[in-house]
Coordinates of C-alpha atoms and ligand atoms in Angstrom, one line a residue:
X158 CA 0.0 0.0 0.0
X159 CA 2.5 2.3 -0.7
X160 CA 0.3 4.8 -2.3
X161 CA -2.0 4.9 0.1
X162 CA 0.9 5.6 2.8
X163 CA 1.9 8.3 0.6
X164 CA -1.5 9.8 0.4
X165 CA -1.6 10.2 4.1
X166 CA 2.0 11.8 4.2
X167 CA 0.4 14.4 1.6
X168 CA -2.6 15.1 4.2
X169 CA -0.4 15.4 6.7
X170 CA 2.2 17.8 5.1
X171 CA -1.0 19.8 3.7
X172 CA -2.3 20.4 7.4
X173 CA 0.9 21.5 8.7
X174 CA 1.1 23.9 5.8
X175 CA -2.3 25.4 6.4
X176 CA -0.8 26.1 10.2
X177 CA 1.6 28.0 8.6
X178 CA 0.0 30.1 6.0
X179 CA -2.3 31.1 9.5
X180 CA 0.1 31.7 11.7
X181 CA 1.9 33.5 9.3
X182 CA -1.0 35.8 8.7
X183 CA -1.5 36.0 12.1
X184 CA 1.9 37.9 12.7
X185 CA 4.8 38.3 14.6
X186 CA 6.7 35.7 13.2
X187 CA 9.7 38.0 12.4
X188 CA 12.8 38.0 14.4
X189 CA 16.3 39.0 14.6
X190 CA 17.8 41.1 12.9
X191 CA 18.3 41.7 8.8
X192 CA 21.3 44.2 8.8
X193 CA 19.2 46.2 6.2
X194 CA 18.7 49.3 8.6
X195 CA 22.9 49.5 9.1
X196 CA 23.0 49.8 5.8
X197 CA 22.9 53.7 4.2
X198 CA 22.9 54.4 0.4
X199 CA 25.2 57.4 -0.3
X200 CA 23.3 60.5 -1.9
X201 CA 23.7 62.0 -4.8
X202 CA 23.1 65.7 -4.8
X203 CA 22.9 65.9 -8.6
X204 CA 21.7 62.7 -9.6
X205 CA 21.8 63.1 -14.1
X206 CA 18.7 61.0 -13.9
X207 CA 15.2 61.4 -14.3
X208 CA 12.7 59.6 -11.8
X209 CA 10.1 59.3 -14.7
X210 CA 12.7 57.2 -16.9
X211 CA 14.5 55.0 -14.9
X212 CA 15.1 51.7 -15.9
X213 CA 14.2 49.2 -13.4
X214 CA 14.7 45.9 -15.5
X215 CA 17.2 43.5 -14.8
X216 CA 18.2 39.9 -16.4
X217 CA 18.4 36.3 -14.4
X218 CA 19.1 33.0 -15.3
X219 CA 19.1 34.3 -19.0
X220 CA 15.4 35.7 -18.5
X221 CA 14.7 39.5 -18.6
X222 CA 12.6 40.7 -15.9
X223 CA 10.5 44.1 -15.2
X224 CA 12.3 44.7 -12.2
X225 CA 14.4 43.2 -9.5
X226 CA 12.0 42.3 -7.2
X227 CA 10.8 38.9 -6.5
X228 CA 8.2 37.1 -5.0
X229 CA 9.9 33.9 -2.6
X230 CA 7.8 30.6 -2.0
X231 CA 5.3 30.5 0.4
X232 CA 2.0 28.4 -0.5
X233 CA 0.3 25.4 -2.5
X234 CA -0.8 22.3 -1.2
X235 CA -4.3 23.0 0.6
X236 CA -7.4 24.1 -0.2
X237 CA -6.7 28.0 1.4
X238 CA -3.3 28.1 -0.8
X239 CA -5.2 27.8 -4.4
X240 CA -6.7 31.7 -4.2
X241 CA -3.7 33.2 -2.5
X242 CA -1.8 31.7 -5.2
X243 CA -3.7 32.7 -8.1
X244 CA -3.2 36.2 -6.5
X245 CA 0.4 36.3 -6.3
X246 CA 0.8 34.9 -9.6
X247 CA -1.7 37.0 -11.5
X248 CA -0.2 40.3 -10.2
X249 CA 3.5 39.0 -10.7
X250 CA 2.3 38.4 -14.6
X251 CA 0.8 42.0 -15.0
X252 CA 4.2 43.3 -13.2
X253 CA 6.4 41.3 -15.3
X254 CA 8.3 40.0 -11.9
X255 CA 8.9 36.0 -11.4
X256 CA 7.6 34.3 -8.4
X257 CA 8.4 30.9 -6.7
X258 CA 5.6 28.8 -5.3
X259 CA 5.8 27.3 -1.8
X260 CA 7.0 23.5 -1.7
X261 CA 5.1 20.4 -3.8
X262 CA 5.8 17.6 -1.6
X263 CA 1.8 17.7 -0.4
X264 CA 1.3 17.5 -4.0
X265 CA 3.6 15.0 -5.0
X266 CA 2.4 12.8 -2.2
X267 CA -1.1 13.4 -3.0
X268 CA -2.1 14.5 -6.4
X269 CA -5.1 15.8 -5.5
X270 CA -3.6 18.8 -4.4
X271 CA -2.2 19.4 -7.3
X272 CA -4.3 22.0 -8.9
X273 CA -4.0 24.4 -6.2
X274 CA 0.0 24.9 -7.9
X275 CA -1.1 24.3 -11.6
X276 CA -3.4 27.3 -10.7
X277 CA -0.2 29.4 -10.6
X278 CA 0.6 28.8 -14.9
X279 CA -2.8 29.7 -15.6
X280 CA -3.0 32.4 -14.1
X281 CA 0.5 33.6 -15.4
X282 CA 1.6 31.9 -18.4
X283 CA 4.6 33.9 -19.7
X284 CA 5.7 34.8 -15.9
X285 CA 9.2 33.4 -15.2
X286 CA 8.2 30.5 -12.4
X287 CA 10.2 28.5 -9.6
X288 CA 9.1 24.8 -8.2
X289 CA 9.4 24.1 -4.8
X290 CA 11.0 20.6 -3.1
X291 CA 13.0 20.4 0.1
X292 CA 16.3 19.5 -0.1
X293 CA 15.2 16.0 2.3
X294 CA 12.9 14.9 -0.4
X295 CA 15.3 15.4 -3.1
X296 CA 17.5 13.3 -1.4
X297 CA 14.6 10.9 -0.5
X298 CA 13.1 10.8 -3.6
X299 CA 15.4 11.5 -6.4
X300 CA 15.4 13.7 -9.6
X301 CA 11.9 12.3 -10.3
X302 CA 10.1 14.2 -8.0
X303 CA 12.3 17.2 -8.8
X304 CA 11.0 16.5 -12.9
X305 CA 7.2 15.9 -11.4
X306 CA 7.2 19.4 -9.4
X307 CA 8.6 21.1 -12.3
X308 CA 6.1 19.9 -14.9
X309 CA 3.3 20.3 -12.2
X310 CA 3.9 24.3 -13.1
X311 CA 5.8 24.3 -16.2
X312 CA 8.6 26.2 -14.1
X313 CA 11.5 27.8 -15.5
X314 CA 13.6 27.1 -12.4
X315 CA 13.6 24.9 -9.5
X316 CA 14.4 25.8 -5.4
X317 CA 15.6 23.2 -3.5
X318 CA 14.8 24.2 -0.3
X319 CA 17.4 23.6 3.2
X320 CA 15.2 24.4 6.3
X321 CA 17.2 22.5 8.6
X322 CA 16.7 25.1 11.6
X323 CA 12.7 24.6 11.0
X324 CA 13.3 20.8 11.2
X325 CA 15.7 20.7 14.1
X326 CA 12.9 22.5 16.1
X327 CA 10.2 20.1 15.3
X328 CA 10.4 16.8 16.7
X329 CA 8.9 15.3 13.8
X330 CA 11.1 17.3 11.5
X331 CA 14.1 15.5 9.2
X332 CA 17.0 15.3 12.0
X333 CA 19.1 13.8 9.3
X334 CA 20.6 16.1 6.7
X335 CA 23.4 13.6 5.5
X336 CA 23.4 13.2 1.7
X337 CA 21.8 15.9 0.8
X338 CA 24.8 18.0 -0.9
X339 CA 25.5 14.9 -3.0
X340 CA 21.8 14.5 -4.0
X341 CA 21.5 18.1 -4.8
X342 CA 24.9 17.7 -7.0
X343 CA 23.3 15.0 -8.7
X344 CA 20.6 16.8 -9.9
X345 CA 22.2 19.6 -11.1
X346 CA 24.0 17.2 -13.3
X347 CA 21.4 15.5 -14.7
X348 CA 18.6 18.4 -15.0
X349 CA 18.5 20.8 -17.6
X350 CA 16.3 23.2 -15.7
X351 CA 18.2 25.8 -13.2
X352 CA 18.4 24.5 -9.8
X353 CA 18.3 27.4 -7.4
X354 CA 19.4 26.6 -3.6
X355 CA 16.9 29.1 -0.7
X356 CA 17.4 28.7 2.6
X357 CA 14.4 30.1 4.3
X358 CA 15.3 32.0 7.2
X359 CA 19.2 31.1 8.6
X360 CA 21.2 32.5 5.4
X361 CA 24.3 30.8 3.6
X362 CA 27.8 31.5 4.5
X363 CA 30.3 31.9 2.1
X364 CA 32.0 28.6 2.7
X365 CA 28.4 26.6 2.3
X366 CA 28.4 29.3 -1.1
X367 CA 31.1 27.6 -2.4
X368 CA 30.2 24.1 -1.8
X369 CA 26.6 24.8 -3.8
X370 CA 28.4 26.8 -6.6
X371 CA 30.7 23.3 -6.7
X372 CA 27.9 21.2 -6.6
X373 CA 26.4 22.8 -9.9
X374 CA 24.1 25.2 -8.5
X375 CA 22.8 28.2 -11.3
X376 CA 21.7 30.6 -8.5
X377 CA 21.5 30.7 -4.7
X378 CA 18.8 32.3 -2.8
X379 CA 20.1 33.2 0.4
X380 CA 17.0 33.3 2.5
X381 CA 18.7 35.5 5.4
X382 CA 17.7 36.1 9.0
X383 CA 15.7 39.2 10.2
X384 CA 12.3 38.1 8.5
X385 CA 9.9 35.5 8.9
X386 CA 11.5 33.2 11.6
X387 CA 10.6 29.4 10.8
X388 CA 11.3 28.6 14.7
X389 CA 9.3 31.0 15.7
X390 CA 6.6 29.9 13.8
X391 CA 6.8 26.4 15.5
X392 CA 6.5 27.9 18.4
X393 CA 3.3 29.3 17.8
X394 CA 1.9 26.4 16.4
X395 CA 2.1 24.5 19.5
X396 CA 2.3 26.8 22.5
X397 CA 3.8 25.5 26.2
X398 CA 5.6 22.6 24.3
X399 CA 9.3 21.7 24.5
X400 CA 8.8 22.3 20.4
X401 CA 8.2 25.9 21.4
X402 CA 10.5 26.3 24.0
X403 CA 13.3 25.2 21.4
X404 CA 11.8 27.4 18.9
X405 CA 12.3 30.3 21.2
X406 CA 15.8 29.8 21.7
X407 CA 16.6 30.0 18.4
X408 CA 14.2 32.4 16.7
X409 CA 17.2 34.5 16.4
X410 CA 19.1 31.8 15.0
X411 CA 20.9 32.4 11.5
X412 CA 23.6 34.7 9.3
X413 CA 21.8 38.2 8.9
X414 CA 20.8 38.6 5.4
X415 CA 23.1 41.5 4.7
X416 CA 25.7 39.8 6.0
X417 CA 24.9 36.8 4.0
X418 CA 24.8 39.2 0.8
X419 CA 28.0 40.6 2.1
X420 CA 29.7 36.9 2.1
X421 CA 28.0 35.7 -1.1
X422 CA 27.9 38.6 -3.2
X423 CA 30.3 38.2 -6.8
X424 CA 30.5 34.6 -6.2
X425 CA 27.3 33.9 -8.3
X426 CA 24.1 34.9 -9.0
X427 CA 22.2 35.9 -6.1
X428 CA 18.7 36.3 -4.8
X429 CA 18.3 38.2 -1.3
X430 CA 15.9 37.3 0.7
X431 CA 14.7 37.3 4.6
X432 CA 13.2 40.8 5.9
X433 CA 13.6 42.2 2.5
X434 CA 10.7 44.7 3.5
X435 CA 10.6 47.9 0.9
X436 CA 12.1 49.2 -1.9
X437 CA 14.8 50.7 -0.2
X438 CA 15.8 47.4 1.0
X439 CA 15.9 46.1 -2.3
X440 CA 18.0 49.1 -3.4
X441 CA 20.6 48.3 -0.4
X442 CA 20.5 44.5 -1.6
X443 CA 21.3 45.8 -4.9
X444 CA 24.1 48.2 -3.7
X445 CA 25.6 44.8 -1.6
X446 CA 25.4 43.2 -4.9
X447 CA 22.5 40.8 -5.4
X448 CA 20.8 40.2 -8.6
X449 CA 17.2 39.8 -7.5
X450 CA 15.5 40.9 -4.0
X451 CA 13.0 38.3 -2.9
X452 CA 10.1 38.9 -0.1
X453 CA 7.8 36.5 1.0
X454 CA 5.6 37.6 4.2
X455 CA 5.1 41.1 3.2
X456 CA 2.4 39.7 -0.4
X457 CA 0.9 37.6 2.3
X458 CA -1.7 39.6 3.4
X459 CA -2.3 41.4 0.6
X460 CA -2.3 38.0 -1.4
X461 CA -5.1 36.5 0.9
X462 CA -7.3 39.5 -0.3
X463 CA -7.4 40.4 -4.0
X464 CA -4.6 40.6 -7.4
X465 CA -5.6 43.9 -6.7
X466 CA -3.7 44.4 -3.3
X467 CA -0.7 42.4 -4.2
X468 CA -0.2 44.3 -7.6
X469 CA -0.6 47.6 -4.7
X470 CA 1.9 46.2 -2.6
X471 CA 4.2 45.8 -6.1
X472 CA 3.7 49.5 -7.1
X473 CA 4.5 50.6 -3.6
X474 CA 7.8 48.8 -3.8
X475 CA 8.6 49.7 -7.1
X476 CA 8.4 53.4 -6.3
X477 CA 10.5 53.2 -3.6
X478 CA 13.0 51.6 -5.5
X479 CA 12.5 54.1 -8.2
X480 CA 13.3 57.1 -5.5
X481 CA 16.1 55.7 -4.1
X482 CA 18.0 54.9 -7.0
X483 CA 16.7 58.4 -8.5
X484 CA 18.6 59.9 -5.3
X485 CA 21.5 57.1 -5.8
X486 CA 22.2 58.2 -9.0
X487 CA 21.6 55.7 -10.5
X488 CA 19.5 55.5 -13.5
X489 CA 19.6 51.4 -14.6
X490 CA 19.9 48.4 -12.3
X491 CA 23.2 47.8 -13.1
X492 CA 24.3 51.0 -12.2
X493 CA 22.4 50.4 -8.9
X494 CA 24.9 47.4 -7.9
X495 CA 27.8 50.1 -8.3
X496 CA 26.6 52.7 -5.1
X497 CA 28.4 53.0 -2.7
X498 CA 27.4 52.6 0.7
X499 CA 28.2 53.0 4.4
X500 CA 27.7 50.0 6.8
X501 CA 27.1 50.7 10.7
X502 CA 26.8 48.5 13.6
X503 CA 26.6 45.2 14.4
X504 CA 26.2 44.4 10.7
X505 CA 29.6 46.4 10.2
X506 CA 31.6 43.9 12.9
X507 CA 30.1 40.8 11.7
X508 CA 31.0 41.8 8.0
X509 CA 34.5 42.8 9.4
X510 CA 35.0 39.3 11.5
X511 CA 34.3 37.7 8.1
X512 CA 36.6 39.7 6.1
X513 CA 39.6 38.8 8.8
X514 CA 39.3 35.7 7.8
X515 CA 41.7 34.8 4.9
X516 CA 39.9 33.5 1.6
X517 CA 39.8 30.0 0.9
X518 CA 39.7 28.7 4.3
Ligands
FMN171 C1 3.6 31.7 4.8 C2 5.0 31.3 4.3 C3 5.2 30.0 3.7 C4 6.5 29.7 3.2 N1 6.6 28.5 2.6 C5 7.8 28.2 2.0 C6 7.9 27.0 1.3 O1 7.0 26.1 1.2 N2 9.2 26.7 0.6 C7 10.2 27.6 0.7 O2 11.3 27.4 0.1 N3 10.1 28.8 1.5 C8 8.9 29.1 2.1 N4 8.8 30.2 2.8 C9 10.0 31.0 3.0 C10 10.1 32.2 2.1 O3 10.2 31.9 0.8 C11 11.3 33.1 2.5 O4 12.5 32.5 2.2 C12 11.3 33.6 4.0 O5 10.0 33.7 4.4 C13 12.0 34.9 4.2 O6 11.5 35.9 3.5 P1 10.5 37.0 4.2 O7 11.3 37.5 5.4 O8 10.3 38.1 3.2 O9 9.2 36.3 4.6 C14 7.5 30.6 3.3 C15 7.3 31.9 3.9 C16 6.1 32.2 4.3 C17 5.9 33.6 4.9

């Protein structure tokens, strides 16, 4: 019966994910710290720009994109996800932005589910589009599933996902995270679709960089700390626990995401992500060198009430992004990455313990 087995797996996974989406829009599931508020763009008194005729478009993965913003993974997989997702997916087409759908493993272990991802292609069918599979059930499973979640949305990219400080916290959650590396390798080898590596909340040094850039890997998403907080989520999803108390302890758990960008950044291409929450941020990403900015929690709300809001919540970005390059200087994207900024704070040590280091160790 091992379909059957399966099938309850997919219910399973799909109730745990309908906990999150709720908690999630519940709020207060950010913690830590981002580094994004250390960060200061310097001004340009005369910028030789004009605000009207910027150009915010930017290229990834050989795919040419409206602007640099990107909306990360959240949903899929239950009932609830199916509107939220036609949502996100329908404003990212009118914006011309890609988007990456939360993970397919309810759907790959139940295919009944599966319509509430496909609904993502429909309702953007030239948008450029990321599957979803964590890196366990790559390993588990194989390329297969990796080929199956792809399909599922006719994806122009794949995220394997490493959310090993969420599964450390629950006692259910995968406790064993040998193999994956070579599993991951193996599929970029034998995949002709991008694999992208996101880590969801704890950020990617630069010596885990390097291992993913030798395993094949065509992007990484570094998925930093300072926005939503994975153990803090399993906290609230089962109060007074020892799940919870572990979960508090280490809600602050992770590499800031600036800091991340700051170890990462010219090694490859590079999406930041975690507390990515305005355009300014995304212009300081930029600045720090990353390619796309990615934001997850701040389309949720917005996504579980119309296109409408979450096309809002676009614009609103957009124009920030528009006024701080405008008073950067800088009149493209790529001109953008070349600002120069100044870095304060804790964010300033940790980037300067790093850089003590000598490179290659
Ligand atoms: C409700 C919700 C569900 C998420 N589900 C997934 C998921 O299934 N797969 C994944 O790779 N990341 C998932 N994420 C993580 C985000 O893609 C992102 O890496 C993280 O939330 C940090 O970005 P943020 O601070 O802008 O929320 C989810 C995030 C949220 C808020």
């Amino acid at each position: 019966m091992p379909e059957e087995k399966e099938m309850e797996k997919g219910k399973e996974t799909s109730s745990r994910k309908q906990d999150h989406l709720r908690i999630c829009a519940g709020g207060n599931v950010e913690a830590g710290f981002s580094g994004f508020s250390d960060v200061r763009l310097v001004h340009a008194a005369l910028p030789e720009c004009s605000l009207a005729e910027l150009d915010l478009s930017t290229a990834f993965l050989g795919h040419r994109f409206a602007s640099p913003l990107f909306i990360a993974a959240m949903t899929g997989g239950h009932r609830d996800a199916a509107p939220v997702n036609r949502n996100l997916a329908a404003a990212a087409e009118r914006a011309g932005i890609g988007m990456g759908v939360g993970s397919q493993r309810a759907a790959l272990e139940d295919p009944d589910l599966e319509d509430t991802f496909t609904v993502v292609r429909e309702a953007a069918p030239r948008a450029f589009l990321c599957a979803n599979l964590g890196v366990v059930q790559l390993r588990d499973h194989g390329i297969e599933w990796a080929e199956r979640a792809v399909e599922m949305i006719d994806a122009q990219a794949i995220c394997i996902h490493a959310n090993f400080l969420q599964e450390a916290v629950m006692p259910e959650g995968d406790h064993d995270a040998r193999g994956c590396l070579a599993a991951l390798a193996a599929l970029c080898r034998e995949f002709d679709t991008p694999v992208i590596l996101k880590e969801t909340g704890a950020g990617i040094s630069r010596e885990t960089a390097r291992r993913l850039w030798a395993a094949g890997v065509a992007a990484i998403d570094l998925g930093g700390l300072g926005g939503t907080s994975w153990a803090r989520v399993e906290c609230l999803r089962s109060p007074g626990t020892p799940q919870a108390r572990i979960g508090d302890r280490f809600s602050d758990w992770g590499i800031p995401t600036v800091v991340s960008l700051a170890e990462v950044a010219g090694t490859g291409p590079v999406i930041a992500t975690g507390g990515v929450r305005s355009g300014l941020d995304m212009a300081r990403g930029l600045a720090l060198g990353a390619d796309l900015c990615g934001m997850a929690l701040p389309f949720l709300a917005p996504a579980m009430e119309s296109e409408e809001a979450v096309s809002g919540a676009i614009e609103r970005f957009t124009r920030e992004l528009g006024v701080a390059m405008f008073l950067s200087g800088a009149g493209t994207v790529k001109a953008m990455r070349s600002v120069r900024t100044y870095i304060t704070g804790t964010t300033r040590q940790m980037i300067r313990k790093r850089q003590e280091i000598p490179d290659g160790s």
